[in-house]
Amino acid sequence: MPNYRYLGNSGLKISEITYGNWLTHGSQVENDVATACVRAALDAGITSFDTADVYANTKAEQVLGDALKGERRESLEIFTKVYWPTGPAGPNDSGLSRKHIMESINGSLTRLGTDYVDLYQAHRFDTETPLEETMQAFADVVRQGKALYIGVSEWTADQIRQGHALAKQLGFQLISSQPQYSMLWRVIEDEVVPASEELGVSQIVWSPMAQGVLSGKYLPGQPVPEGSRATDPTGARMIGRFMTDEVLTAVQKLKPVADELELTMAQLSVAWVLQNDNVAAALVGASRPEQVAENVKAAGVVIPVHLMKQIDDALGDVVVR
Ligand code: NDP
């Protein structure tokens, strides 16, 4: 069972393994498989679910909403996001203007079949809209009860600081940041994490398994496994940055570490991000229910210091910092 961690300086607890449906629901996997994955997540004790209006052009929210239908709402934490256009793009269909935020939240709630989301996240920073306007719109969304908490995604440390300060003035809290973070992608460690620790903001990290690469299933010079993300046209584009012989060779050197801990490599990758105290949750995706059941066993694993060092030595220069 996953443990539950507080999200930032708030009273909201989320499951440290959170289920995410990017590239899967409404896209790579059929709806019955998506539902089976959500069921597997619930059965494994996962209570937090992450999606976005833009995933599969709104279909992912719909599929998740349908899969969660009938579940006790109070036992779930549902997160979604706003920023990108979700269909035919008019001039106001993207970014973080008051108009786009107010219109987007209503569409998300309808598709998710809920009166409120627990966490509403700015999917990216909008350099064109005044931040005051964005944060005022988020304050109003919270006051209207359509979102309980506000977070951001892929904002820099400075942007998080500015957003956090404005939120405080407006009477609400910015409690989370959603960046990419994995053994292979450690960009947040220098600035975002220290700033967040100071402010009481947690990370909910995406692609902790580097989109499946850290499971070790992609072998250098070998054909990619049938049915994997790398065989899906959109997935192949997204995972591409990790699919070099150099990266795939380095990843295979993690196998002895996983073996020593009696974990699969997939579990090791999820456990690794959870060693960071500023990480409230690893956002893990799945194309099959068996993956969910496997990945959730990463909860509660402690990786000793000497094995953390062995991981760093194995990956060497392929880590992006
Ligand atoms: P992961 O790194 O967890 O990759 C998940 C994929 O890896 C699965 O879909 C599956 O793909 C494969 N996989 C999962 N478990 C196993 C296993 N045990 N063995 C082998 N392969 C496995 O994360 P995602 O890239 O899916 O991202 C997770 C979530 O993060 C998203 O759903 C979304 O909620 C969020 N996200 C947020 C972004 C943002 O900008 N804020 C951007 C991207 C994601 P397959 O079986 O098809 O190979």
Coordinates of N, CA and C and ligand atoms in Angstrom, one line a residue, residues 18-24 28-29 49-52 55 81 84 121 123-124 152-154 178-180 182 204-213 215-218 225 227-232 239 264 266-267 269-270 283-288 290-292 294-295, ligand 1:
T18 N 0.9 8.2 -7.3 CA -0.3 8.8 -7.8 C -0.4 8.3 -9.3
Y19 N -1.6 7.9 -9.7 CA -1.8 7.4 -11.0 C -2.0 8.5 -12.0
G20 N -1.3 8.5 -13.1 CA -1.4 9.5 -14.2 C -1.8 8.9 -15.5
N21 N -2.6 9.7 -16.3 CA -3.2 9.0 -17.5 C -2.7 9.7 -18.8
W22 N -1.6 10.4 -18.8 CA -1.1 11.0 -20.1 C -0.7 9.9 -21.1
L23 N -1.0 10.1 -22.3 CA -0.7 9.2 -23.4 C -1.4 7.8 -23.4
T24 N -2.1 7.5 -22.3 CA -2.7 6.2 -22.2 C -4.2 6.4 -22.4
Q28 N -3.4 5.7 -26.2 CA -2.7 4.4 -26.5 C -3.5 3.2 -26.0
V29 N -4.2 3.3 -25.0 CA -4.9 2.1 -24.5 C -6.5 2.2 -24.6
F49 N -5.2 10.8 -8.4 CA -5.3 10.6 -9.8 C -5.0 11.9 -10.5
D50 N -4.0 11.9 -11.5 CA -3.6 13.1 -12.2 C -4.0 13.0 -13.7
T51 N -4.6 14.1 -14.2 CA -4.9 14.2 -15.6 C -4.7 15.6 -16.1
A52 N -5.1 15.9 -17.3 CA -5.1 17.3 -17.8 C -6.1 17.4 -18.9
Y55 N -4.8 16.3 -22.3 CA -4.4 14.9 -22.6 C -5.5 14.3 -23.5
K81 N -5.3 20.0 -14.9 CA -4.5 21.2 -15.3 C -5.1 22.0 -16.4
W84 N -2.9 24.5 -22.1 CA -2.9 24.3 -23.5 C -4.3 24.3 -24.1
Q121 N -3.9 22.8 -11.5 CA -2.5 23.1 -11.8 C -2.4 23.9 -13.0
H123 N -0.5 24.3 -16.1 CA 0.4 23.3 -16.7 C 1.7 23.8 -17.1
R124 N 1.8 25.1 -17.4 CA 3.1 25.8 -17.7 C 2.9 27.2 -17.2
V152 N 1.3 24.2 -9.6 CA 1.9 24.7 -10.9 C 2.7 23.5 -11.5
S153 N 3.0 23.6 -12.8 CA 3.8 22.5 -13.4 C 4.9 23.2 -14.3
E154 N 6.1 22.7 -14.1 CA 7.3 23.1 -14.9 C 7.5 24.6 -14.7
Q178 N 4.8 20.6 -10.3 CA 4.8 19.3 -11.0 C 5.9 19.3 -12.1
P179 N 7.1 18.9 -11.8 CA 8.1 18.9 -12.8 C 8.5 17.4 -13.2
Q180 N 9.2 17.3 -14.3 CA 9.8 16.0 -14.6 C 10.9 15.7 -13.7
S182 N 13.4 12.2 -12.5 CA 13.8 10.8 -12.5 C 15.3 10.6 -12.3
I204 N 5.3 17.0 -7.2 CA 4.6 15.8 -7.6 C 5.2 15.5 -8.9
V205 N 6.0 14.5 -9.0 CA 7.0 14.4 -10.2 C 6.5 13.5 -11.3
W206 N 6.7 14.0 -12.5 CA 6.2 13.2 -13.7 C 7.3 12.4 -14.3
S207 N 6.9 11.3 -15.0 CA 7.8 10.4 -15.7 C 8.9 9.9 -14.8
P208 N 8.6 9.4 -13.6 CA 9.7 8.9 -12.7 C 10.4 7.7 -13.3
M209 N 9.7 7.0 -14.2 CA 10.3 5.9 -14.9 C 10.9 6.3 -16.2
A210 N 11.1 7.6 -16.5 CA 11.5 8.1 -17.8 C 10.7 7.4 -18.9
Q211 N 9.4 7.4 -18.6 CA 8.4 6.9 -19.6 C 8.5 5.4 -19.9
G212 N 9.1 4.7 -19.0 CA 9.2 3.2 -19.1 C 10.7 2.8 -19.3
V213 N 11.5 3.8 -19.7 CA 12.9 3.4 -20.0 C 13.7 2.8 -18.8
S215 N 12.5 1.0 -16.6 CA 12.1 -0.4 -16.2 C 13.1 -1.3 -16.8
G216 N 14.0 -0.9 -17.7 CA 15.0 -1.7 -18.3 C 14.6 -2.5 -19.5
K217 N 13.3 -2.3 -19.9 CA 12.8 -3.2 -21.0 C 13.3 -2.8 -22.4
Y218 N 13.8 -1.6 -22.5 CA 14.4 -1.2 -23.8 C 15.9 -1.5 -23.8
P225 N 10.0 -3.5 -27.4 CA 9.0 -4.5 -27.1 C 7.6 -4.1 -27.6
G227 N 3.9 -3.4 -28.1 CA 2.9 -2.8 -27.2 C 3.4 -1.7 -26.3
S228 N 4.7 -1.5 -26.3 CA 5.3 -0.5 -25.4 C 5.1 0.9 -26.0
R229 N 5.3 1.9 -25.1 CA 5.1 3.3 -25.5 C 5.9 3.7 -26.8
A230 N 7.1 3.1 -26.9 CA 7.9 3.4 -28.0 C 7.3 2.9 -29.3
T231 N 6.3 2.1 -29.3 CA 5.7 1.6 -30.5 C 4.5 2.5 -30.9
D232 N 4.1 3.3 -30.0 CA 2.9 4.2 -30.3 C 3.5 5.5 -31.0
I239 N 9.1 9.7 -25.9 CA 10.2 8.9 -25.2 C 11.5 9.0 -25.9
T264 N 12.1 -4.9 -8.8 CA 12.3 -4.8 -10.3 C 12.9 -3.4 -10.6
A266 N 11.7 -1.2 -12.5 CA 10.6 -0.3 -12.5 C 10.4 0.2 -11.1
Q267 N 10.3 -0.7 -10.2 CA 10.1 -0.3 -8.8 C 11.2 0.5 -8.2
S269 N 13.1 2.6 -9.8 CA 13.0 4.0 -10.4 C 12.0 4.8 -9.6
V270 N 10.9 4.2 -9.2 CA 9.8 4.9 -8.5 C 10.3 5.2 -7.1
L283 N 4.3 10.4 -9.9 CA 3.2 10.2 -10.9 C 3.5 9.1 -11.8
V284 N 2.9 8.0 -11.7 CA 3.2 6.8 -12.5 C 2.1 6.5 -13.5
G285 N 2.5 6.3 -14.7 CA 1.6 5.9 -15.7 C 1.6 4.4 -15.9
A286 N 0.6 3.8 -16.6 CA 0.6 2.4 -16.8 C -0.3 2.1 -18.1
S287 N 0.2 1.1 -18.8 CA -0.6 0.7 -20.0 C -1.3 -0.6 -19.7
R288 N -1.0 -1.2 -18.5 CA -1.7 -2.5 -18.2 C -1.8 -2.5 -16.6
E290 N -1.3 -4.8 -14.6 CA -0.2 -5.5 -13.9 C 0.9 -4.6 -13.5
Q291 N 1.1 -3.6 -14.4 CA 2.2 -2.6 -14.1 C 1.8 -1.8 -12.9
V292 N 0.6 -1.4 -12.7 CA 0.2 -0.7 -11.5 C 0.5 -1.5 -10.2
E294 N 2.6 -3.8 -9.9 CA 4.1 -3.9 -9.7 C 4.6 -2.6 -9.1
N295 N 4.2 -1.5 -9.7 CA 4.9 -0.2 -9.3 C 4.6 0.2 -7.9
Ligands
NDP1 P1 6.3 6.9 -16.2 O1 7.7 7.4 -16.3 O2 5.8 6.3 -15.0 O3 6.0 6.0 -17.5 C1 4.8 5.2 -17.5 C2 4.9 4.2 -18.7 O4 6.0 3.3 -18.5 C3 3.6 3.4 -18.8 O5 2.6 4.0 -19.5 C4 4.1 2.1 -19.4 O6 4.2 2.3 -20.8 C5 5.6 2.0 -18.8 N1 5.6 1.2 -17.6 C6 4.9 1.5 -16.4 N2 5.2 0.6 -15.5 C7 6.0 -0.3 -16.1 C8 6.6 -1.5 -15.6 N3 6.4 -2.0 -14.4 N4 7.4 -2.2 -16.5 C9 7.6 -1.8 -17.7 N5 7.0 -0.6 -18.2 C10 6.2 0.1 -17.4 O7 5.3 8.2 -16.4 P2 4.5 8.9 -17.6 O8 5.5 9.4 -18.6 O9 3.4 8.0 -18.0 O10 4.0 10.1 -16.8 C11 3.2 9.9 -15.6 C12 2.2 11.0 -15.4 O11 2.9 12.2 -15.2 C13 1.3 11.3 -16.5 O12 0.3 10.4 -16.7 C14 0.8 12.6 -16.2 O13 -0.2 12.5 -15.2 C15 2.1 13.3 -15.6 N6 2.8 14.1 -16.7 C16 2.8 15.4 -16.5 C17 3.5 16.3 -17.3 C18 3.5 17.7 -17.1 O14 3.9 18.5 -18.0 N7 3.0 18.2 -16.0 C19 4.1 15.7 -18.6 C20 4.1 14.3 -18.7 C21 3.4 13.5 -17.7 P3 4.2 1.1 -21.9 O15 3.7 -0.1 -21.2 O16 3.3 1.6 -22.9 O17 5.6 1.0 -22.4

